[in-house]
mmCIF file of C-alpha atoms and ligand atoms in Angstrom:
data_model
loop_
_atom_site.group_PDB
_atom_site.id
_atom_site.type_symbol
_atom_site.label_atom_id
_atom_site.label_comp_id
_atom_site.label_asym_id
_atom_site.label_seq_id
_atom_site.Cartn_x
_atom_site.Cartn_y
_atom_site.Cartn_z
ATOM 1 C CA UNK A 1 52.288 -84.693 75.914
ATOM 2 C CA UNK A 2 53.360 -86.500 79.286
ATOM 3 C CA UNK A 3 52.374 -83.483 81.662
ATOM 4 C CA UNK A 4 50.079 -85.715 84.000
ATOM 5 C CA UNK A 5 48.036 -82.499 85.561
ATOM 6 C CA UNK A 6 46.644 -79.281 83.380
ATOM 7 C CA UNK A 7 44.615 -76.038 84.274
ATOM 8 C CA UNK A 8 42.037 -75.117 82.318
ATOM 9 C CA UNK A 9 39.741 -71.806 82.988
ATOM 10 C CA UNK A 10 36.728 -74.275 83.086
ATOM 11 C CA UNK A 11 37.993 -75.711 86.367
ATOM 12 C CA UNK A 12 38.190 -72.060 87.689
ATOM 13 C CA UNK A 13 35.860 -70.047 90.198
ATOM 14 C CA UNK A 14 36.366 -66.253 89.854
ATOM 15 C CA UNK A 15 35.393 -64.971 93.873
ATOM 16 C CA UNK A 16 33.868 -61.467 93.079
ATOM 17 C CA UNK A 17 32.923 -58.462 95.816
ATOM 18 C CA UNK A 18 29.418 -56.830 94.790
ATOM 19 C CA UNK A 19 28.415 -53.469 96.690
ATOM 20 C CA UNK A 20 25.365 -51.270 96.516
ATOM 21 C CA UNK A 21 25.479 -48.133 94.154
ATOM 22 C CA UNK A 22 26.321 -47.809 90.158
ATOM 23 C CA UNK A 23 29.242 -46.952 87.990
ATOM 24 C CA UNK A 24 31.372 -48.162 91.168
ATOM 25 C CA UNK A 25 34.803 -49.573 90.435
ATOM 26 C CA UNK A 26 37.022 -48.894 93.923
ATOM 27 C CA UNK A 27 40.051 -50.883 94.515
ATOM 28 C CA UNK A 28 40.760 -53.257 97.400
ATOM 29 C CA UNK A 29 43.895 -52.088 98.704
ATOM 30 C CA UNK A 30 44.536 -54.948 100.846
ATOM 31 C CA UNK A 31 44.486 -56.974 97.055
ATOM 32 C CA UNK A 32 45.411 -55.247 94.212
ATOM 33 C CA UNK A 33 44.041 -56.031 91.290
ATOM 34 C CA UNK A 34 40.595 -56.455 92.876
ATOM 35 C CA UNK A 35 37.495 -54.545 93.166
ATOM 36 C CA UNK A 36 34.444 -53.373 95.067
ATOM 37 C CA UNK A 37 31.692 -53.619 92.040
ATOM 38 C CA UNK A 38 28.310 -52.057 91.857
ATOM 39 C CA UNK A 39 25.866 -54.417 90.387
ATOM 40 C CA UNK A 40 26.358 -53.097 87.191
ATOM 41 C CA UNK A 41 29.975 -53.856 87.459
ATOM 42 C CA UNK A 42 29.440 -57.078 88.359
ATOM 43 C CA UNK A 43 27.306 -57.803 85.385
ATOM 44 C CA UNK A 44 30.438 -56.359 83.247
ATOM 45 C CA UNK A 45 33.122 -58.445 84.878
ATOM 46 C CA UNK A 46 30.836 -61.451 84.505
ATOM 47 C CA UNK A 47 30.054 -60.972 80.992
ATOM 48 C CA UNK A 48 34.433 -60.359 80.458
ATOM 49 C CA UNK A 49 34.825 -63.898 82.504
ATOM 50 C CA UNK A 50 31.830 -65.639 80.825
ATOM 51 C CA UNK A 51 33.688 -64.609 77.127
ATOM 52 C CA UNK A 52 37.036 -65.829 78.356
ATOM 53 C CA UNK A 53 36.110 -69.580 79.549
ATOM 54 C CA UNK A 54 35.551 -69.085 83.607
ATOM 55 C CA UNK A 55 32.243 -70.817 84.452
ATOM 56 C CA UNK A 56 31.239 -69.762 87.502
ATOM 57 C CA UNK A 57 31.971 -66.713 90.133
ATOM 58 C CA UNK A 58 31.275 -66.862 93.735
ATOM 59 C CA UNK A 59 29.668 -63.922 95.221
ATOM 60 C CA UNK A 60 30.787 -61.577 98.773
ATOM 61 C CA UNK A 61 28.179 -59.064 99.142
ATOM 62 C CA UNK A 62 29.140 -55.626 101.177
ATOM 63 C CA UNK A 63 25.965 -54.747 103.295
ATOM 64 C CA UNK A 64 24.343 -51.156 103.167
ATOM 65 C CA UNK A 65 23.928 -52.083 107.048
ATOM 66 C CA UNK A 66 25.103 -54.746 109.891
ATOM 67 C CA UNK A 67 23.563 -55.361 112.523
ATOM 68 C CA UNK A 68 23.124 -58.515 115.191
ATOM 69 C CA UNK A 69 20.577 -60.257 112.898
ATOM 70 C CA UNK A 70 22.702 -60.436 109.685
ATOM 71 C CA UNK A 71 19.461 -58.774 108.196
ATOM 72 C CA UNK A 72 20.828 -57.691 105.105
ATOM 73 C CA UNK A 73 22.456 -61.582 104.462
ATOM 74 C CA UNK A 74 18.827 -62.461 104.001
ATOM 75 C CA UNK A 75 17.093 -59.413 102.760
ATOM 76 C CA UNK A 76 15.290 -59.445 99.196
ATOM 77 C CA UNK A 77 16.946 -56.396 98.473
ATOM 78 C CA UNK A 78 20.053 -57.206 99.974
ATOM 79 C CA UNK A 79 23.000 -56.469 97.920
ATOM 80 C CA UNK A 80 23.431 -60.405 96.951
ATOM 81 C CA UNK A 81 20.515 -60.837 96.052
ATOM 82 C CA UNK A 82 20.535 -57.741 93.765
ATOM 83 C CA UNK A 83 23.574 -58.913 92.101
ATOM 84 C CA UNK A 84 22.859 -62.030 91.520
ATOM 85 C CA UNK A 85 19.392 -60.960 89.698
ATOM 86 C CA UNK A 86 21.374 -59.045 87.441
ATOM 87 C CA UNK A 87 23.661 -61.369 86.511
ATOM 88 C CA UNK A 88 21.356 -64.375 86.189
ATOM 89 C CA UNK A 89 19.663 -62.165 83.782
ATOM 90 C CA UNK A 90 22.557 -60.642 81.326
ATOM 91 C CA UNK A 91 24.358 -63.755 81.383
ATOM 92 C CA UNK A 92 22.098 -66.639 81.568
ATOM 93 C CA UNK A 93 25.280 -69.542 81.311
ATOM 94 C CA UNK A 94 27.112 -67.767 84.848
ATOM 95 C CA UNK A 95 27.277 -70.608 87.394
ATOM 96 C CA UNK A 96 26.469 -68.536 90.223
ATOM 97 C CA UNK A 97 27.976 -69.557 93.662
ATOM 98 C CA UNK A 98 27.268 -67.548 96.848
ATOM 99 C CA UNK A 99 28.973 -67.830 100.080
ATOM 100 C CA UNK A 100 26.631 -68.357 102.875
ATOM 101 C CA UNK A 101 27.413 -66.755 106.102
ATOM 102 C CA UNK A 102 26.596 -63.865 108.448
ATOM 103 C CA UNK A 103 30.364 -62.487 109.209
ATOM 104 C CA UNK A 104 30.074 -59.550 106.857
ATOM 105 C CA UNK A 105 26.525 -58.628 107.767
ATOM 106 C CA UNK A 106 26.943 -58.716 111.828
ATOM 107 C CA UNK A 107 27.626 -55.463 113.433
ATOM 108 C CA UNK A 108 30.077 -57.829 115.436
ATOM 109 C CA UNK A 109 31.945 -59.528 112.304
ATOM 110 C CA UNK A 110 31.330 -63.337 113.862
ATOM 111 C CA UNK A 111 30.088 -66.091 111.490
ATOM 112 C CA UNK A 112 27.028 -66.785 114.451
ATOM 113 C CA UNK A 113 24.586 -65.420 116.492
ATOM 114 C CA UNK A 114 26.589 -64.029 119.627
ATOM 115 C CA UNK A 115 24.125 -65.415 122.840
ATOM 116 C CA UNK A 116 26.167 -63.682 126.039
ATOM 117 C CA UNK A 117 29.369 -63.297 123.890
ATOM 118 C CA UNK A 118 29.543 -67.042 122.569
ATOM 119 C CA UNK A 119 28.380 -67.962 118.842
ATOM 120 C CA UNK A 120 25.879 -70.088 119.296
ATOM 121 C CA UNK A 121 25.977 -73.091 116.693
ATOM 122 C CA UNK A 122 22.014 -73.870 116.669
ATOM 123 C CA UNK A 123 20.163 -70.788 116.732
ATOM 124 C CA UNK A 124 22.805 -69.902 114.005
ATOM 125 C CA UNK A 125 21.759 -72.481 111.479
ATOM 126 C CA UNK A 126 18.129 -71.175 111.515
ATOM 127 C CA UNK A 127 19.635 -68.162 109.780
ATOM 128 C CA UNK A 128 21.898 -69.687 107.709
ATOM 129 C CA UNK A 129 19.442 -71.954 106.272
ATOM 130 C CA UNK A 130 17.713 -68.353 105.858
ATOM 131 C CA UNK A 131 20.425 -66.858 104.000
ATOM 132 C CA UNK A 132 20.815 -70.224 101.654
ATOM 133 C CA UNK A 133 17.108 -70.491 100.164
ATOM 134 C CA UNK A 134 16.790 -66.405 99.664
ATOM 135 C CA UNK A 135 19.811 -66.816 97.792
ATOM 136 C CA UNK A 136 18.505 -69.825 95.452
ATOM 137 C CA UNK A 137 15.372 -67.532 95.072
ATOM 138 C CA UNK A 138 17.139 -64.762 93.587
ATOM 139 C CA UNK A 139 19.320 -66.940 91.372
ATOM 140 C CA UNK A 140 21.925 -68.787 93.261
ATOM 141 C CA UNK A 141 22.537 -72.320 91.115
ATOM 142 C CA UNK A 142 24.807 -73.634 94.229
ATOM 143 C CA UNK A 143 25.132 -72.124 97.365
ATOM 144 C CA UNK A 144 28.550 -72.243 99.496
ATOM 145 C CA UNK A 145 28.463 -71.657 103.353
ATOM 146 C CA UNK A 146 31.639 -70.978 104.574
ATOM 147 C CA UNK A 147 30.756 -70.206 108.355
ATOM 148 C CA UNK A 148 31.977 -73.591 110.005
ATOM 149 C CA UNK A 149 28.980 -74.097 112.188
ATOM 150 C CA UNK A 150 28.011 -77.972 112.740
ATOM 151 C CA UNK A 151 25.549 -79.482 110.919
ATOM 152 C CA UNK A 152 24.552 -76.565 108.842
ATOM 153 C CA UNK A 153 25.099 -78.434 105.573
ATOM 154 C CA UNK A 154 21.709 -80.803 107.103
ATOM 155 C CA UNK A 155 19.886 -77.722 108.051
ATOM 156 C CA UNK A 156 20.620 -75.746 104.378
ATOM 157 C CA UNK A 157 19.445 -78.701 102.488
ATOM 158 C CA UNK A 158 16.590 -79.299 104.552
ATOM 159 C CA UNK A 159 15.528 -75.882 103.955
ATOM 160 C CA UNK A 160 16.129 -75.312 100.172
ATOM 161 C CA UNK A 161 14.241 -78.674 99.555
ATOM 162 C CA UNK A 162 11.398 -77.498 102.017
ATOM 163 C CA UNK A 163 11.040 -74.691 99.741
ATOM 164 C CA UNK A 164 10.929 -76.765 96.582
ATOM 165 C CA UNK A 165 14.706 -75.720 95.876
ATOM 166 C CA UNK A 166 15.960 -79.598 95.593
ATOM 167 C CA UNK A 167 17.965 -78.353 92.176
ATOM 168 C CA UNK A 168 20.385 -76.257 94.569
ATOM 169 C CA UNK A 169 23.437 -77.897 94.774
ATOM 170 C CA UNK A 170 25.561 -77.336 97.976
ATOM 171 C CA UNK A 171 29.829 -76.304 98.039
ATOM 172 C CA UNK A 172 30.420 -76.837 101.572
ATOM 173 C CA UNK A 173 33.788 -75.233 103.250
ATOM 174 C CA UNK A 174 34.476 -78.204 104.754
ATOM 175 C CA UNK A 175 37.874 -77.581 105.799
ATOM 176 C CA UNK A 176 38.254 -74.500 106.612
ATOM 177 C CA UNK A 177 40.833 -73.632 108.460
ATOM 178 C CA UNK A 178 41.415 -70.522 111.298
ATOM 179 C CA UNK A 179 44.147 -69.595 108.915
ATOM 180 C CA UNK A 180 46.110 -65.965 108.869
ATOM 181 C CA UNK A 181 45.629 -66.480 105.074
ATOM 182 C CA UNK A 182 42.305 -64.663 105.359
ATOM 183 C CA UNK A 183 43.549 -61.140 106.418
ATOM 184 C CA UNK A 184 43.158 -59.086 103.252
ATOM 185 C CA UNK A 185 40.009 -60.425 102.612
ATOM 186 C CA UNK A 186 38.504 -59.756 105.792
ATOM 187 C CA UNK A 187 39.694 -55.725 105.033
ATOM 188 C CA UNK A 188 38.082 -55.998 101.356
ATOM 189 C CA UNK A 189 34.867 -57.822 102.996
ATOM 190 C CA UNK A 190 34.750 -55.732 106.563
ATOM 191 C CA UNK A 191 34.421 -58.823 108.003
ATOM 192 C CA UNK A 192 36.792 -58.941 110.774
ATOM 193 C CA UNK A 193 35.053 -60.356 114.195
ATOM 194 C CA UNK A 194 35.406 -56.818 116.427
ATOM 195 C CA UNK A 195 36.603 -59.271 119.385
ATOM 196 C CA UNK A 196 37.856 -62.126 119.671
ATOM 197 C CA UNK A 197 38.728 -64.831 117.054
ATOM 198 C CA UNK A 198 37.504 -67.804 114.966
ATOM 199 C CA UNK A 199 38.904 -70.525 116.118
ATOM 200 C CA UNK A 200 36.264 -71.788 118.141
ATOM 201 C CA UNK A 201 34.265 -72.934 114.959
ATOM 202 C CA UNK A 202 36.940 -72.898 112.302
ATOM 203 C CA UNK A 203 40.020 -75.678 111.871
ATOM 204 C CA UNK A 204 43.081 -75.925 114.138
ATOM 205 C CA UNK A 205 45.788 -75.780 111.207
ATOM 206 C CA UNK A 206 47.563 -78.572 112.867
ATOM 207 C CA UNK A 207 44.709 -81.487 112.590
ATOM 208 C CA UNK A 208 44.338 -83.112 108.796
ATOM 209 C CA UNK A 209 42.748 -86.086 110.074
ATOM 210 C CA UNK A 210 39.729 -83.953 111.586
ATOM 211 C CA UNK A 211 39.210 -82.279 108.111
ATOM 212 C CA UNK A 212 38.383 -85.820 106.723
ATOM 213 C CA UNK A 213 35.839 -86.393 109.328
ATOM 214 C CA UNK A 214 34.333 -82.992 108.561
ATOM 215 C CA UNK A 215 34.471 -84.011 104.904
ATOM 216 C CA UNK A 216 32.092 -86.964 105.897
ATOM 217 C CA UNK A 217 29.871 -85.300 108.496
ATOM 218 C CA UNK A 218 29.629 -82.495 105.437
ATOM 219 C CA UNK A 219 28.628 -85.650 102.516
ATOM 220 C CA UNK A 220 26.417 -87.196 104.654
ATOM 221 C CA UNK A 221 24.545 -83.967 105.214
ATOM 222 C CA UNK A 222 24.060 -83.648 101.547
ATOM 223 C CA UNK A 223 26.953 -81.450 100.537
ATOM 224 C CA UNK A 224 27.286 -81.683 97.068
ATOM 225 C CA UNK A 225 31.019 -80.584 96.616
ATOM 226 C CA UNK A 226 33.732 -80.108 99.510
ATOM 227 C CA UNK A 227 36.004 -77.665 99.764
ATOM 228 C CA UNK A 228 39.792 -77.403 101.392
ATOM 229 C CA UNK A 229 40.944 -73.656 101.967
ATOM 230 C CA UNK A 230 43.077 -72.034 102.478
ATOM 231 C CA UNK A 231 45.228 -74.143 99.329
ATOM 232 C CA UNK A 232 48.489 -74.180 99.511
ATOM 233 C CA UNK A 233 49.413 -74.083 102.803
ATOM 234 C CA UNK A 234 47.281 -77.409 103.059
ATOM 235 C CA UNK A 235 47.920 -79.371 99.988
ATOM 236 C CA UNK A 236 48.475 -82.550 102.155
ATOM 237 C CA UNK A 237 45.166 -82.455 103.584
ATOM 238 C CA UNK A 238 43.830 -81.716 100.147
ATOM 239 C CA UNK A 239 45.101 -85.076 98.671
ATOM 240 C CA UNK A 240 43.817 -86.857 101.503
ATOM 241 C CA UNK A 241 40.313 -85.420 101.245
ATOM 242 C CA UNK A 242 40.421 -86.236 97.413
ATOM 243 C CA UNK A 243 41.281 -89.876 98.218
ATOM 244 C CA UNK A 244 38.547 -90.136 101.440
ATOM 245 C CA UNK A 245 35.527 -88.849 99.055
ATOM 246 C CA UNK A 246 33.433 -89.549 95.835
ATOM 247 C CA UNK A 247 32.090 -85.648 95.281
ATOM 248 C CA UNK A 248 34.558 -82.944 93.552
ATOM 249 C CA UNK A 249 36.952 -81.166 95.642
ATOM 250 C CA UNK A 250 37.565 -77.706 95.552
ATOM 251 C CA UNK A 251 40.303 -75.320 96.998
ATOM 252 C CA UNK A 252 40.072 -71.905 97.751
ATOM 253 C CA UNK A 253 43.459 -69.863 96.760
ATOM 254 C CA UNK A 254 42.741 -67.623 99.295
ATOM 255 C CA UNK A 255 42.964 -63.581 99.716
ATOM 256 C CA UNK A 256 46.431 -63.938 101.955
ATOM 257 C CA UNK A 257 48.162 -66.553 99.127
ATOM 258 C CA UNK A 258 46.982 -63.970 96.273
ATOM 259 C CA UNK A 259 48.688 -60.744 98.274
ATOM 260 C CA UNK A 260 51.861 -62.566 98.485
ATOM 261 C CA UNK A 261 52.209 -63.190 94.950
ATOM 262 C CA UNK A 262 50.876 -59.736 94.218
ATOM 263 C CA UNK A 263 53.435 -58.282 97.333
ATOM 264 C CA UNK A 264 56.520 -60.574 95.951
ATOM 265 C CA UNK A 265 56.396 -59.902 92.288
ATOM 266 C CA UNK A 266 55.350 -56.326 92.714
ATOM 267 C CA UNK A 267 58.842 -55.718 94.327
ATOM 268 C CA UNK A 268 60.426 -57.950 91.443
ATOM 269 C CA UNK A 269 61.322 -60.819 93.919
ATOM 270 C CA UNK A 270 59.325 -63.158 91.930
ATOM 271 C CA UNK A 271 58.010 -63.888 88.607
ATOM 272 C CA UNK A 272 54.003 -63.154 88.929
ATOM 273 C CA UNK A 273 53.325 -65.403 85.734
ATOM 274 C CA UNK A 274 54.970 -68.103 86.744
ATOM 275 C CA UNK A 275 54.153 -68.170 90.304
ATOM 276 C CA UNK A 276 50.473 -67.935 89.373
ATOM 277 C CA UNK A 277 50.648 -71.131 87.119
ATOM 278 C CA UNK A 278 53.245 -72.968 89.394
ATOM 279 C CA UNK A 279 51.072 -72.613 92.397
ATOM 280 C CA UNK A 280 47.562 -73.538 90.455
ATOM 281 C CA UNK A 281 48.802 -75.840 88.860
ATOM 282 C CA UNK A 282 50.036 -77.606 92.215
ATOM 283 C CA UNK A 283 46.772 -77.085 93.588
ATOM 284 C CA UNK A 284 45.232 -79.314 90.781
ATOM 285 C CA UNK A 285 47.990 -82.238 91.232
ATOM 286 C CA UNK A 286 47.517 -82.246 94.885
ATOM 287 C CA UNK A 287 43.834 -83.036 93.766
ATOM 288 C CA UNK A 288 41.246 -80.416 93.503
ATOM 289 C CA UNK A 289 39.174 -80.588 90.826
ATOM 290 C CA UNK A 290 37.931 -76.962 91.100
ATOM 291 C CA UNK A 291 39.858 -74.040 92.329
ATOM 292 C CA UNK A 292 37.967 -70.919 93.273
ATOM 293 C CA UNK A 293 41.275 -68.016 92.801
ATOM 294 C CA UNK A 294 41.270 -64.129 92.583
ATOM 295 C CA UNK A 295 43.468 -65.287 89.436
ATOM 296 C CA UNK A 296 40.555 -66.763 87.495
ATOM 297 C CA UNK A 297 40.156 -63.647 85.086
ATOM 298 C CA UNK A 298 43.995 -63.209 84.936
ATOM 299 C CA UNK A 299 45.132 -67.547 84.089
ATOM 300 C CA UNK A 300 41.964 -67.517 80.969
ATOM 301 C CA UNK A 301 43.912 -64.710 79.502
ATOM 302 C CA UNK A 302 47.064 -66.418 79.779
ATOM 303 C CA UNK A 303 46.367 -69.681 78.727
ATOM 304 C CA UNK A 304 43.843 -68.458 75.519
HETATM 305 C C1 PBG B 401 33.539 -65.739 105.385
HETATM 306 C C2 PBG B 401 34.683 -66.016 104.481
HETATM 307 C C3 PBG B 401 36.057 -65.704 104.650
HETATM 308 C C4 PBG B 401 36.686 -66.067 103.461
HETATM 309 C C5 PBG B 401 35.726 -66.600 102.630
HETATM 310 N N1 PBG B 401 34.500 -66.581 103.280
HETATM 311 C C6 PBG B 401 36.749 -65.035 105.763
HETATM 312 C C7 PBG B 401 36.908 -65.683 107.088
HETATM 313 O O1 PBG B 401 36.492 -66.816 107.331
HETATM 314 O O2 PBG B 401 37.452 -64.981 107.940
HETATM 315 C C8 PBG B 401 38.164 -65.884 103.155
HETATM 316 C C9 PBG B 401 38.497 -65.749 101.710
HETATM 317 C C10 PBG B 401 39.874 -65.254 101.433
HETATM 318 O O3 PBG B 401 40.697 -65.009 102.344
HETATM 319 O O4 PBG B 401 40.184 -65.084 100.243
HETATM 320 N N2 PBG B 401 33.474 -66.491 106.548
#
């Protein structure tokens, strides 16, 4: 009766990986527990999450092809797109979420255009802005770019409303941090950059103060949501972003949080139940009103 913060599936974002093919089911083994799904897959596991309460998924696409155009990020036919026709169709309700960048579909695994070596920031956000209004086209009710360039919140809005998309809403990753958190993810997404790192356009874990300031560049570019990730390595930053701003906060449990619990409990040095709730739940009193976790599926169940 006097528990000041609860979870809820409806405050939950299930983060699902959609390949090309059918009948496909393969298991990430750098997160167990999570899959590789062929579009028809996808459709299944939305349907399951739709039944048990989760509201919304955000979608990582696996590429038939990379290349040093990100092609595929903004193809008709690329494997987002695809997915997210399906699921817009067989479950009308899904709040669909895509993340918007070009890591997974460059040959070179940067979130940018590479011009001699360096990502270049401005002749990135042409494709970006690309990748955003094909994906609101094929179904996307909010799109989420996660690459870190500057200003690509102004240059995404500008081109979803150009294209009569105003009803887009945009999740940016604000602060995203160059975090270690985001190993497994970048073996289930292929998305590691081939050279070098990403700390020339993602946070330096140390600054808090510079997250709030991205918060506001991010709002006054028409962001429509914010977003703090990884989560629990940077609650403090996420109260202070929750107190700086007016628009809902989200936090991203990321891939290298979830393999911990998954690593820890597997060997019986934790209790995986009560982990899971423990950290979401701190996650919501630190202040995010929306938490995107690989636990989604998993926490409905639980609390049902
Ligand atoms: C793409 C992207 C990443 C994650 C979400 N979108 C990887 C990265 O920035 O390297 C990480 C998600 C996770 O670790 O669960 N830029």
């Amino acid at each position: 009766m006097v528990r000041e913060t609860r979870l809820s599936p409806a405050d939950m974002i299930a983060p699902l990986f959609v390949r090309h093919g059918s009948g496909l089911r393969e298991p990430i083994p750098s997160m167990p527990g999570q899959y590789h799904l062929s579009v028809d897959q996808l459709v299944s596991e939305c349907t399951d999450l739709h039944a048990l309460g989760v509201p919304a998924v955000i979608l990582f696409g696996l590429p038939a092809y990379k290349d040093e155009a990100a092609a595929e990020a903004y193809a008709d036919e690329g494997i987002v797109q695809l997915g997210l026709r399906a699921v817009r169709e067989a479950v009308p309700e899904m709040i669909l979420i895509t993340d918007v960048c070009l890591c997974q579909y460059m040959s070179h695994g940067h979130c940018g255009v590479l011009l001699d070596g360096q990502v270049d920031n401005d002749v990135t956000l042409e494709l970006l802005a690309q990748v955003a209004v094909s994906h609101a086209l094929a179904g996307a009710d909010v799109v989420a770019p996660s690459d870190m360039m500057d200003g690509r919140v102004g240059a995404i809005r500008g081109a979803l409303d150009n294209e009569g998309l105003s009803g887009t809403a945009i999740m940016a990753y604000s602060a995203k941090f160059a975090s270690a958190f985001y190993g497994p993810f970048r073996d289930a997404a292929h998305s590691a950059p081939q050279e070098g790192d990403r700390r020339g356009y993602q946070m330096d874990p140390a600054n808090a103060r510079e997250a709030l300031r991205e918060v506001e560049l991010d709002v006054a570019e028409g962001a429509d949501m914010v977003m703090v990730k990884p989560a629990m390595p940077y609650l403090d930053v996420l109260r202070r972003v929750r107190e700086s701003t007016q628009v809902p906060v989200a936090a991203y449990q990321v891939s290298g949080e979830y393999a911990m619990i998954e690593a820890a409990s597997a060997q019986g040095l934790i209790d995986r139940r009560a982990a899971v709730l423990e950290s979401l739940t701190a996650i919501r009193r630190a202040g995010a009103d929306l938490i995107l976790t690989y636990y989604a599926g998993q926490v409905a169940k639980w609390l049902s």
